[in-house]
Tab-separated table of C-alpha atoms and ligand atoms in Angstrom:
chain	number	residue	atom	x	y	z
A	1	UNK	CA	9.012	-2.591	34.219
A	2	UNK	CA	8.351	-6.488	35.069
A	3	UNK	CA	9.702	-8.279	32.227
A	4	UNK	CA	7.736	-11.918	31.541
A	5	UNK	CA	9.280	-15.035	31.812
A	6	UNK	CA	11.325	-16.416	28.676
A	7	UNK	CA	9.640	-18.875	26.208
A	8	UNK	CA	10.307	-22.090	27.326
A	9	UNK	CA	13.158	-24.195	26.021
A	10	UNK	CA	10.950	-26.468	24.454
A	11	UNK	CA	8.417	-24.153	22.846
A	12	UNK	CA	9.205	-25.169	19.424
A	13	UNK	CA	9.453	-28.854	19.700
A	14	UNK	CA	7.086	-30.846	17.945
A	15	UNK	CA	5.305	-34.424	18.779
A	16	UNK	CA	7.406	-37.328	17.561
A	17	UNK	CA	6.301	-38.531	14.350
A	18	UNK	CA	5.348	-35.193	12.884
A	19	UNK	CA	5.907	-35.311	9.091
A	20	UNK	CA	4.928	-32.863	6.642
A	21	UNK	CA	2.700	-30.499	8.862
A	22	UNK	CA	-0.384	-28.732	7.177
A	23	UNK	CA	0.122	-24.980	7.180
A	24	UNK	CA	-3.206	-24.355	9.310
A	25	UNK	CA	-1.671	-26.949	12.007
A	26	UNK	CA	1.874	-24.982	11.739
A	27	UNK	CA	-0.106	-21.738	12.354
A	28	UNK	CA	-2.349	-23.468	15.194
A	29	UNK	CA	1.096	-24.806	16.919
A	30	UNK	CA	2.776	-21.431	16.593
A	31	UNK	CA	-0.232	-19.855	18.246
A	32	UNK	CA	-0.375	-21.862	21.336
A	33	UNK	CA	3.614	-21.633	21.870
A	34	UNK	CA	4.007	-18.170	21.541
A	35	UNK	CA	3.829	-15.616	24.627
A	36	UNK	CA	4.669	-11.905	25.273
A	37	UNK	CA	8.189	-11.791	26.069
A	38	UNK	CA	8.474	-7.597	26.525
A	39	UNK	CA	7.488	-5.867	29.634
A	40	UNK	CA	4.636	-3.398	30.014
A	41	UNK	CA	4.837	0.477	30.290
A	42	UNK	CA	2.617	3.306	30.759
A	43	UNK	CA	2.497	6.006	27.654
A	44	UNK	CA	0.512	9.088	26.755
A	45	UNK	CA	-2.289	8.116	24.441
A	46	UNK	CA	-0.919	10.511	22.033
A	47	UNK	CA	2.495	8.753	21.970
A	48	UNK	CA	1.318	5.134	21.635
A	49	UNK	CA	0.725	4.804	17.752
A	50	UNK	CA	1.855	1.569	16.686
A	51	UNK	CA	2.213	0.177	20.445
A	52	UNK	CA	0.270	-2.759	21.593
A	53	UNK	CA	-2.548	-2.737	24.328
A	54	UNK	CA	-1.438	-4.602	27.578
A	55	UNK	CA	-4.709	-3.911	29.275
A	56	UNK	CA	-8.098	-3.166	27.700
A	57	UNK	CA	-8.537	0.669	27.429
A	58	UNK	CA	-11.756	2.058	29.322
A	59	UNK	CA	-13.394	4.868	28.591
A	60	UNK	CA	-13.580	7.799	31.114
A	61	UNK	CA	-16.264	9.742	29.379
A	62	UNK	CA	-19.277	9.316	26.998
A	63	UNK	CA	-19.035	9.975	23.687
A	64	UNK	CA	-20.968	12.378	22.774
A	65	UNK	CA	-20.546	13.752	26.367
A	66	UNK	CA	-23.951	15.358	26.014
A	67	UNK	CA	-27.097	15.497	23.978
A	68	UNK	CA	-25.993	17.730	20.953
A	69	UNK	CA	-27.069	19.147	17.657
A	70	UNK	CA	-25.927	17.393	14.433
A	71	UNK	CA	-26.157	19.980	12.232
A	72	UNK	CA	-26.850	24.014	12.110
A	73	UNK	CA	-30.090	24.630	12.149
A	74	UNK	CA	-33.297	25.315	14.684
A	75	UNK	CA	-33.796	23.393	18.315
A	76	UNK	CA	-37.554	22.392	18.633
A	77	UNK	CA	-39.096	22.241	21.960
A	78	UNK	CA	-42.132	19.786	21.739
A	79	UNK	CA	-43.539	17.627	19.055
A	80	UNK	CA	-43.063	18.756	15.354
A	81	UNK	CA	-46.414	17.045	13.798
A	82	UNK	CA	-47.268	16.788	9.993
A	83	UNK	CA	-48.072	19.990	8.035
A	84	UNK	CA	-46.714	23.838	7.963
A	85	UNK	CA	-45.515	25.000	11.164
A	86	UNK	CA	-44.669	28.238	12.434
A	87	UNK	CA	-42.707	29.024	15.681
A	88	UNK	CA	-41.439	31.599	17.798
A	89	UNK	CA	-37.533	32.009	18.373
A	90	UNK	CA	-36.447	32.455	22.043
A	91	UNK	CA	-33.602	34.993	22.489
A	92	UNK	CA	-29.827	33.811	22.270
A	93	UNK	CA	-28.796	30.590	20.490
A	94	UNK	CA	-26.899	27.364	21.540
A	95	UNK	CA	-23.273	27.080	19.709
A	96	UNK	CA	-20.616	24.358	20.330
A	97	UNK	CA	-18.659	25.238	23.452
A	98	UNK	CA	-21.209	28.123	24.199
A	99	UNK	CA	-24.621	26.436	25.461
A	100	UNK	CA	-27.393	28.546	25.913
A	101	UNK	CA	-28.410	29.034	29.605
A	102	UNK	CA	-31.869	28.648	30.063
A	103	UNK	CA	-35.080	26.297	29.105
A	104	UNK	CA	-36.890	26.849	25.646
A	105	UNK	CA	-40.676	26.464	26.331
A	106	UNK	CA	-42.601	24.167	24.654
A	107	UNK	CA	-43.836	25.224	20.908
A	108	UNK	CA	-40.924	27.263	20.639
A	109	UNK	CA	-37.541	26.938	18.907
A	110	UNK	CA	-33.979	28.128	19.301
A	111	UNK	CA	-30.859	28.956	16.479
A	112	UNK	CA	-28.533	26.132	17.381
A	113	UNK	CA	-25.468	25.128	15.712
A	114	UNK	CA	-23.447	21.804	15.096
A	115	UNK	CA	-22.299	20.314	18.243
A	116	UNK	CA	-23.869	22.517	20.485
A	117	UNK	CA	-25.371	20.951	23.401
A	118	UNK	CA	-29.096	20.720	23.321
A	119	UNK	CA	-30.893	23.475	25.468
A	120	UNK	CA	-33.184	22.092	28.099
A	121	UNK	CA	-36.725	21.491	26.494
A	122	UNK	CA	-34.976	20.801	23.078
A	123	UNK	CA	-34.852	17.114	21.653
A	124	UNK	CA	-35.153	17.613	17.650
A	125	UNK	CA	-33.293	19.805	15.346
A	126	UNK	CA	-34.845	21.117	11.891
A	127	UNK	CA	-32.151	21.843	9.309
A	128	UNK	CA	-31.526	25.560	8.710
A	129	UNK	CA	-31.753	24.469	4.685
A	130	UNK	CA	-35.481	23.502	5.716
A	131	UNK	CA	-36.531	26.879	7.259
A	132	UNK	CA	-37.776	30.197	6.172
A	133	UNK	CA	-36.750	32.684	8.757
A	134	UNK	CA	-38.196	35.910	9.273
A	135	UNK	CA	-37.083	38.185	12.533
A	136	UNK	CA	-37.762	36.066	15.341
A	137	UNK	CA	-40.024	33.042	13.817
A	138	UNK	CA	-39.467	30.459	11.658
A	139	UNK	CA	-41.888	28.464	9.163
A	140	UNK	CA	-41.087	25.017	8.038
A	141	UNK	CA	-42.766	21.562	6.847
A	142	UNK	CA	-43.432	18.658	9.737
A	143	UNK	CA	-43.636	16.184	10.723
A	144	UNK	CA	-40.125	15.980	12.203
A	145	UNK	CA	-39.217	12.717	14.264
A	146	UNK	CA	-38.330	13.024	17.482
A	147	UNK	CA	-34.860	13.129	17.964
A	148	UNK	CA	-34.011	13.839	14.353
A	149	UNK	CA	-30.392	15.802	13.590
A	150	UNK	CA	-29.619	15.147	17.375
A	151	UNK	CA	-26.905	12.899	18.783
A	152	UNK	CA	-27.604	11.473	22.329
A	153	UNK	CA	-25.054	11.420	25.098
A	154	UNK	CA	-23.436	8.141	25.186
A	155	UNK	CA	-25.034	6.917	22.401
A	156	UNK	CA	-21.320	5.808	20.932
A	157	UNK	CA	-19.581	5.429	24.320
A	158	UNK	CA	-20.629	5.042	27.769
A	159	UNK	CA	-17.932	5.757	30.780
A	160	UNK	CA	-16.260	2.682	31.965
A	161	UNK	CA	-16.998	0.848	28.626
A	162	UNK	CA	-14.170	-1.387	27.496
A	163	UNK	CA	-13.242	0.279	24.198
A	164	UNK	CA	-10.411	-1.446	22.691
A	165	UNK	CA	-9.101	-5.014	23.794
A	166	UNK	CA	-5.676	-6.037	25.104
A	167	UNK	CA	-3.383	-6.995	22.416
A	168	UNK	CA	-5.102	-4.328	19.902
A	169	UNK	CA	-2.021	-2.669	17.991
A	170	UNK	CA	-3.044	1.098	18.189
A	171	UNK	CA	-3.649	2.565	14.603
A	172	UNK	CA	-4.038	6.109	14.141
A	173	UNK	CA	-8.011	5.815	14.468
A	174	UNK	CA	-7.641	4.069	17.320
A	175	UNK	CA	-5.687	7.101	18.892
A	176	UNK	CA	-8.387	9.394	17.863
A	177	UNK	CA	-11.203	7.066	19.474
A	178	UNK	CA	-9.221	6.972	22.626
A	179	UNK	CA	-8.606	10.686	23.145
A	180	UNK	CA	-12.430	11.269	22.331
A	181	UNK	CA	-13.315	8.570	25.116
A	182	UNK	CA	-11.160	10.326	27.574
A	183	UNK	CA	-8.361	7.917	27.936
A	184	UNK	CA	-5.066	9.648	28.617
A	185	UNK	CA	-2.732	6.917	29.474
A	186	UNK	CA	-2.374	3.446	28.298
A	187	UNK	CA	-0.851	0.602	29.542
A	188	UNK	CA	1.165	-0.798	26.597
A	189	UNK	CA	3.912	-3.226	25.678
A	190	UNK	CA	7.588	-2.143	24.997
A	191	UNK	CA	8.206	-2.291	21.325
A	192	UNK	CA	9.298	-5.765	20.175
A	193	UNK	CA	12.990	-5.849	19.033
A	194	UNK	CA	13.658	-7.861	16.308
A	195	UNK	CA	17.089	-8.478	14.873
A	196	UNK	CA	17.794	-9.469	11.047
A	197	UNK	CA	20.622	-11.381	10.037
A	198	UNK	CA	21.939	-12.787	7.033
A	199	UNK	CA	24.084	-15.197	6.141
A	200	UNK	CA	26.109	-16.685	3.321
A	201	UNK	CA	29.879	-16.195	1.867
A	202	UNK	CA	28.139	-15.126	-1.544
A	203	UNK	CA	25.976	-12.242	0.067
A	204	UNK	CA	27.187	-8.710	0.269
A	205	UNK	CA	25.474	-5.854	2.023
A	206	UNK	CA	23.658	-3.338	-0.125
A	207	UNK	CA	25.811	-0.136	-0.782
A	208	UNK	CA	29.279	-1.613	-0.011
A	209	UNK	CA	30.413	-2.574	-3.323
A	210	UNK	CA	29.381	-1.408	-6.605
A	211	UNK	CA	27.267	-3.671	-8.517
A	212	UNK	CA	29.669	-3.644	-11.443
A	213	UNK	CA	32.242	-4.834	-9.028
A	214	UNK	CA	30.732	-7.904	-7.248
A	215	UNK	CA	32.921	-10.737	-7.567
A	216	UNK	CA	31.556	-13.902	-9.292
A	217	UNK	CA	29.101	-15.575	-7.474
A	218	UNK	CA	28.034	-12.849	-5.487
A	219	UNK	CA	24.864	-11.409	-4.737
A	220	UNK	CA	23.258	-8.472	-2.976
A	221	UNK	CA	21.943	-9.085	0.223
A	222	UNK	CA	18.335	-8.425	-0.479
A	223	UNK	CA	16.825	-10.134	2.390
A	224	UNK	CA	18.038	-7.785	5.183
A	225	UNK	CA	16.839	-4.184	3.930
A	226	UNK	CA	13.583	-6.219	2.936
A	227	UNK	CA	12.934	-7.616	6.454
A	228	UNK	CA	14.274	-4.737	8.212
A	229	UNK	CA	11.424	-2.642	6.412
A	230	UNK	CA	8.985	-5.145	6.986
A	231	UNK	CA	9.492	-5.361	10.439
A	232	UNK	CA	9.302	-1.513	11.025
A	233	UNK	CA	6.065	-1.475	8.999
A	234	UNK	CA	4.629	-3.567	11.539
A	235	UNK	CA	5.810	-1.286	14.264
A	236	UNK	CA	8.523	-3.798	15.724
A	237	UNK	CA	11.754	-2.132	16.403
A	238	UNK	CA	13.894	-3.467	13.523
A	239	UNK	CA	17.845	-4.214	14.619
A	240	UNK	CA	20.282	-4.963	12.000
A	241	UNK	CA	22.591	-7.638	13.059
A	242	UNK	CA	24.498	-7.586	9.467
A	243	UNK	CA	25.511	-10.611	7.500
A	244	UNK	CA	27.242	-13.595	9.101
A	245	UNK	CA	29.600	-15.451	6.624
A	246	UNK	CA	29.807	-19.194	6.382
A	247	UNK	CA	31.573	-19.513	9.477
A	248	UNK	CA	30.304	-20.862	12.865
A	249	UNK	CA	32.656	-18.581	15.062
A	250	UNK	CA	31.177	-15.303	13.073
A	251	UNK	CA	27.467	-16.499	13.623
A	252	UNK	CA	28.138	-17.719	16.973
A	253	UNK	CA	29.361	-13.871	17.873
A	254	UNK	CA	26.234	-12.471	16.073
A	255	UNK	CA	23.896	-14.459	17.775
A	256	UNK	CA	25.517	-13.698	21.200
A	257	UNK	CA	25.451	-9.731	20.396
A	258	UNK	CA	21.792	-10.229	19.243
A	259	UNK	CA	20.929	-12.190	22.672
A	260	UNK	CA	22.148	-9.012	24.400
A	261	UNK	CA	19.655	-6.161	22.233
A	262	UNK	CA	16.946	-7.865	20.852
A	263	UNK	CA	14.011	-10.137	21.953
A	264	UNK	CA	13.843	-12.394	18.737
A	265	UNK	CA	15.658	-12.859	15.364
A	266	UNK	CA	14.805	-13.513	11.512
A	267	UNK	CA	17.755	-15.168	10.081
A	268	UNK	CA	17.736	-16.032	6.271
A	269	UNK	CA	19.507	-18.841	4.390
A	270	UNK	CA	21.646	-21.421	5.864
A	271	UNK	CA	18.795	-23.017	7.368
A	272	UNK	CA	18.820	-26.684	5.163
A	273	UNK	CA	21.132	-29.479	6.095
A	274	UNK	CA	23.675	-28.497	3.767
A	275	UNK	CA	27.460	-28.504	4.434
A	276	UNK	CA	27.220	-24.422	4.623
A	277	UNK	CA	23.844	-24.480	6.153
A	278	UNK	CA	25.444	-22.891	9.803
A	279	UNK	CA	22.212	-21.483	11.366
A	280	UNK	CA	20.468	-24.871	11.747
A	281	UNK	CA	23.856	-26.473	12.452
A	282	UNK	CA	24.816	-24.290	15.392
A	283	UNK	CA	21.181	-24.029	16.891
A	284	UNK	CA	21.364	-27.592	16.679
A	285	UNK	CA	24.475	-27.918	18.471
A	286	UNK	CA	24.696	-25.170	20.585
A	287	UNK	CA	20.959	-23.992	21.226
A	288	UNK	CA	17.544	-25.778	20.591
A	289	UNK	CA	16.737	-26.084	16.918
A	290	UNK	CA	13.317	-27.528	15.382
A	291	UNK	CA	12.815	-27.746	11.915
A	292	UNK	CA	9.165	-27.756	10.899
A	293	UNK	CA	8.402	-29.511	7.744
A	294	UNK	CA	5.763	-27.326	6.971
A	295	UNK	CA	3.749	-28.235	3.783
A	296	UNK	CA	3.906	-25.133	2.034
A	297	UNK	CA	5.237	-23.935	-1.242
A	298	UNK	CA	7.390	-21.818	-1.361
A	299	UNK	CA	9.555	-22.491	1.822
A	300	UNK	CA	11.676	-25.400	2.834
A	301	UNK	CA	11.796	-26.272	6.422
A	302	UNK	CA	11.301	-23.420	8.700
A	303	UNK	CA	13.738	-23.568	11.505
A	304	UNK	CA	12.494	-22.279	14.782
A	305	UNK	CA	14.882	-22.343	17.332
A	306	UNK	CA	16.441	-21.130	20.471
A	307	UNK	CA	19.582	-19.067	21.067
A	308	UNK	CA	20.078	-18.836	25.012
A	309	UNK	CA	16.434	-18.201	25.461
A	310	UNK	CA	16.059	-15.872	22.523
A	311	UNK	CA	13.601	-17.072	19.771
A	312	UNK	CA	15.129	-17.421	16.237
A	313	UNK	CA	13.141	-17.619	12.944
A	314	UNK	CA	15.167	-19.265	10.537
A	315	UNK	CA	13.797	-18.349	6.968
A	316	UNK	CA	14.831	-19.775	3.571
A	317	UNK	CA	17.589	-17.671	1.956
A	318	UNK	CA	15.506	-17.345	-1.221
A	319	UNK	CA	14.042	-13.929	-1.034
A	320	UNK	CA	10.562	-15.157	-2.516
A	321	UNK	CA	10.262	-17.776	0.067
A	322	UNK	CA	11.876	-15.649	3.006
A	323	UNK	CA	9.235	-13.064	2.505
A	324	UNK	CA	6.554	-15.366	2.104
A	325	UNK	CA	7.210	-17.394	4.952
A	326	UNK	CA	8.203	-14.058	7.156
A	327	UNK	CA	4.160	-13.275	6.265
A	328	UNK	CA	2.552	-16.127	6.826
A	329	UNK	CA	4.294	-17.623	9.637
A	330	UNK	CA	7.037	-14.859	11.301
A	331	UNK	CA	4.083	-12.271	11.298
A	332	UNK	CA	1.837	-13.491	13.554
A	333	UNK	CA	4.537	-15.432	15.863
A	334	UNK	CA	6.342	-12.228	16.576
A	335	UNK	CA	3.267	-10.079	17.052
A	336	UNK	CA	2.000	-13.064	19.723
A	337	UNK	CA	5.569	-12.269	21.182
A	338	UNK	CA	5.120	-8.795	21.274
A	339	UNK	CA	1.886	-9.207	22.986
A	340	UNK	CA	-0.580	-8.755	20.255
A	341	UNK	CA	-3.751	-10.749	19.596
A	342	UNK	CA	-3.468	-13.675	17.076
A	343	UNK	CA	-4.619	-12.305	13.682
A	344	UNK	CA	-5.076	-14.207	10.763
A	345	UNK	CA	-5.097	-12.611	7.599
A	346	UNK	CA	-8.758	-11.514	6.063
A	347	UNK	CA	-8.570	-12.520	2.215
A	348	UNK	CA	-11.422	-12.526	0.164
A	349	UNK	CA	-12.631	-14.952	-3.033
A	350	UNK	CA	-12.145	-13.515	-6.332
A	351	UNK	CA	-12.490	-15.043	-9.804
A	352	UNK	CA	-8.977	-16.672	-11.012
A	353	UNK	CA	-7.816	-14.759	-14.317
A	354	UNK	CA	-5.489	-18.084	-14.627
A	355	UNK	CA	-5.409	-21.598	-14.990
A	356	UNK	CA	-3.316	-23.835	-12.826
A	357	UNK	CA	-3.440	-27.913	-12.017
A	358	UNK	CA	-2.328	-27.784	-8.498
A	359	UNK	CA	-0.794	-31.046	-7.360
A	360	UNK	CA	-1.901	-32.414	-3.738
A	361	UNK	CA	0.195	-32.158	-0.435
A	362	UNK	CA	1.229	-28.761	-0.034
A	363	UNK	CA	-0.521	-25.325	0.303
A	364	UNK	CA	0.688	-22.950	-2.214
A	365	UNK	CA	1.129	-19.076	-1.994
A	366	UNK	CA	1.120	-17.528	-5.759
A	367	UNK	CA	2.312	-13.940	-6.261
A	368	UNK	CA	-0.788	-12.229	-7.446
A	369	UNK	CA	-2.541	-9.361	-8.256
A	370	UNK	CA	-6.106	-7.727	-8.688
A	371	UNK	CA	-6.634	-6.757	-12.407
A	372	UNK	CA	-8.652	-4.039	-13.981
A	373	UNK	CA	-11.756	-6.599	-14.381
A	374	UNK	CA	-11.381	-7.636	-10.599
A	375	UNK	CA	-9.850	-11.241	-11.249
A	376	UNK	CA	-6.748	-12.442	-9.612
A	377	UNK	CA	-3.745	-12.896	-11.775
A	378	UNK	CA	-0.861	-15.008	-10.969
A	379	UNK	CA	2.747	-14.092	-11.552
A	380	UNK	CA	4.126	-15.871	-15.006
A	381	UNK	CA	6.592	-17.835	-13.120
A	382	UNK	CA	6.120	-20.025	-9.758
A	383	UNK	CA	10.119	-20.296	-9.827
A	384	UNK	CA	10.936	-18.685	-6.386
A	385	UNK	CA	14.168	-16.853	-7.457
A	386	UNK	CA	12.232	-14.643	-9.232
A	387	UNK	CA	12.238	-11.692	-6.937
A	388	UNK	CA	10.498	-9.403	-9.371
A	389	UNK	CA	7.203	-11.190	-8.798
A	390	UNK	CA	6.991	-9.937	-5.327
A	391	UNK	CA	7.248	-6.169	-6.608
A	392	UNK	CA	4.950	-7.051	-9.492
A	393	UNK	CA	2.530	-8.563	-7.195
A	394	UNK	CA	-0.025	-6.701	-4.572
A	395	UNK	CA	-0.587	-10.073	-2.776
A	396	UNK	CA	-1.055	-13.601	-2.705
A	397	UNK	CA	-3.314	-16.226	-3.798
A	398	UNK	CA	-3.666	-19.067	-1.038
A	399	UNK	CA	-4.408	-22.173	-2.167
A	400	UNK	CA	-4.786	-25.163	0.498
A	401	UNK	CA	-2.980	-28.378	0.431
A	402	UNK	CA	-5.630	-30.174	-1.595
A	403	UNK	CA	-5.411	-30.886	-5.220
A	404	UNK	CA	-7.131	-28.748	-7.490
A	405	UNK	CA	-7.713	-27.688	-11.154
A	406	UNK	CA	-8.282	-23.861	-11.217
A	407	UNK	CA	-9.636	-22.479	-14.428
A	408	UNK	CA	-10.322	-18.958	-15.094
A	409	UNK	CA	-13.194	-17.415	-13.398
A	410	UNK	CA	-13.145	-20.376	-10.702
A	411	UNK	CA	-12.885	-18.401	-6.644
A	412	UNK	CA	-9.519	-18.211	-5.404
A	413	UNK	CA	-8.620	-17.093	-2.088
A	414	UNK	CA	-6.693	-13.155	-2.444
A	415	UNK	CA	-4.554	-12.025	0.442
A	416	UNK	CA	-3.475	-8.202	-0.360
A	417	UNK	CA	-0.236	-7.983	1.156
A	418	UNK	CA	-2.056	-4.982	3.403
A	419	UNK	CA	-4.021	-8.262	4.957
A	420	UNK	CA	-0.424	-9.246	6.822
A	421	UNK	CA	-0.244	-5.797	8.465
B	509	LIG	P1	20.581	-21.150	1.294
B	509	LIG	O1	19.458	-21.535	1.931
B	509	LIG	O2	21.788	-20.438	2.122
B	509	LIG	O3	21.031	-22.145	0.834
B	509	LIG	O4	20.300	-19.916	0.508
B	509	LIG	C1	19.295	-20.356	-0.888
B	509	LIG	C2	19.421	-19.125	-1.776
B	509	LIG	O5	18.769	-17.693	-1.272
B	509	LIG	C3	20.786	-19.135	-2.313
B	509	LIG	O6	20.737	-19.081	-3.574
B	509	LIG	C4	21.382	-18.041	-1.418
B	509	LIG	O7	22.399	-17.100	-2.550
B	509	LIG	C5	19.986	-17.037	-1.833
B	509	LIG	N1	20.338	-16.025	-0.578
B	509	LIG	C6	20.460	-16.307	0.828
B	509	LIG	N2	20.534	-15.319	1.871
B	509	LIG	C7	20.125	-14.180	0.963
B	509	LIG	C8	19.852	-12.980	1.120
B	509	LIG	N3	20.079	-12.234	2.268
B	509	LIG	N4	19.706	-11.974	-0.207
B	509	LIG	C9	19.284	-12.463	-1.332
B	509	LIG	N5	19.341	-13.913	-1.808
B	509	LIG	C10	19.980	-14.961	-0.640
B	510	LIG	MG1	23.934	-20.201	2.314
């Protein structure tokens, strides 16, 4: 395995003078800077679900491999014109896996089953439901278009054809397609290992303390299990790095541990410029840190940095902002680090079920869902502390940075959560 070179030290640096960056520009800048950081390996196709192709997959076989019948019926040799027709059947039959050995003379027919190779002379099949059979003769009504109910060899895939591009993350349907096309092994990227680190003295790991026994001011660490689950759903190897206290030494030790076992890290919390924002401070002092002031709501500055060459995505601590920033910014960037193609989430326009006067200057992502009437409902509160809205929603409504007065019925862009998969 040859490991690709690490990202450049200044990969997250922005040109001087960048103030608030619009979301599309931030995404374009990320796209330009991210490159695969994981080595490639060869895998059996059947073991490759969720992995990313490092090279195009090439068909080794035609699909279908031979002309064959699409139905159970009777194979026809020669044209079948308009009008009622009667044909003699040849002896024997053609079945899937048991081809007919011989030729069918023009004017004759043969019993044929779905998937059977068309015997020599046969190019068209009549459905058995459309046929009356008596002994070794059949009667039916023409015409039949030449090639009806038959599949042509290679009509779907031809050998040597590039069937899936490099950068494609293999879904279950792709596995079936690859196998059918005779692909045995694929070159894939090793799964990207992404560490998830929380921080904050008030943050307590789930399951360690009974809810009733939490000390005043403490909150459960919602981000870590949420982000670990999200990464796993994306086919990445999620590594739990725990929760650092508001203490540089602890944080430094955890980042060093991470450096030895993961390819990238998502941290949440501690990325602003407050006294206890140790993630940004430590990256600033001992690593590389660039605060991307992205014009987006929810989400404060996104801290993008490197810790001894390892990319660190510093997300806001607030769970709503952490998840939105993960979906919108971290997902495509991580996918690119993993060797995947850059994919923008595909949304669709639906009528709004709400009214909103949006101020100019920032793009906004509203927790939203599609109601029974097909319109996009927005969560009652835009307060990003309301984590319940994430579960109430089935996706996000994306509003660009312009000012806009949205009235019920106006089209808005809805991005289902699944668009980020
Ligand atoms: P911070 O960015 O560290 O100031 O955190 C912003 C807000 O998010 C604060 O209210 C934190 O308590 C909260 N927060 C930070 N980390 C987490 C976490 N892992 N789970 C839930 N809430 C968090
Ligand atoms: Mg904090």
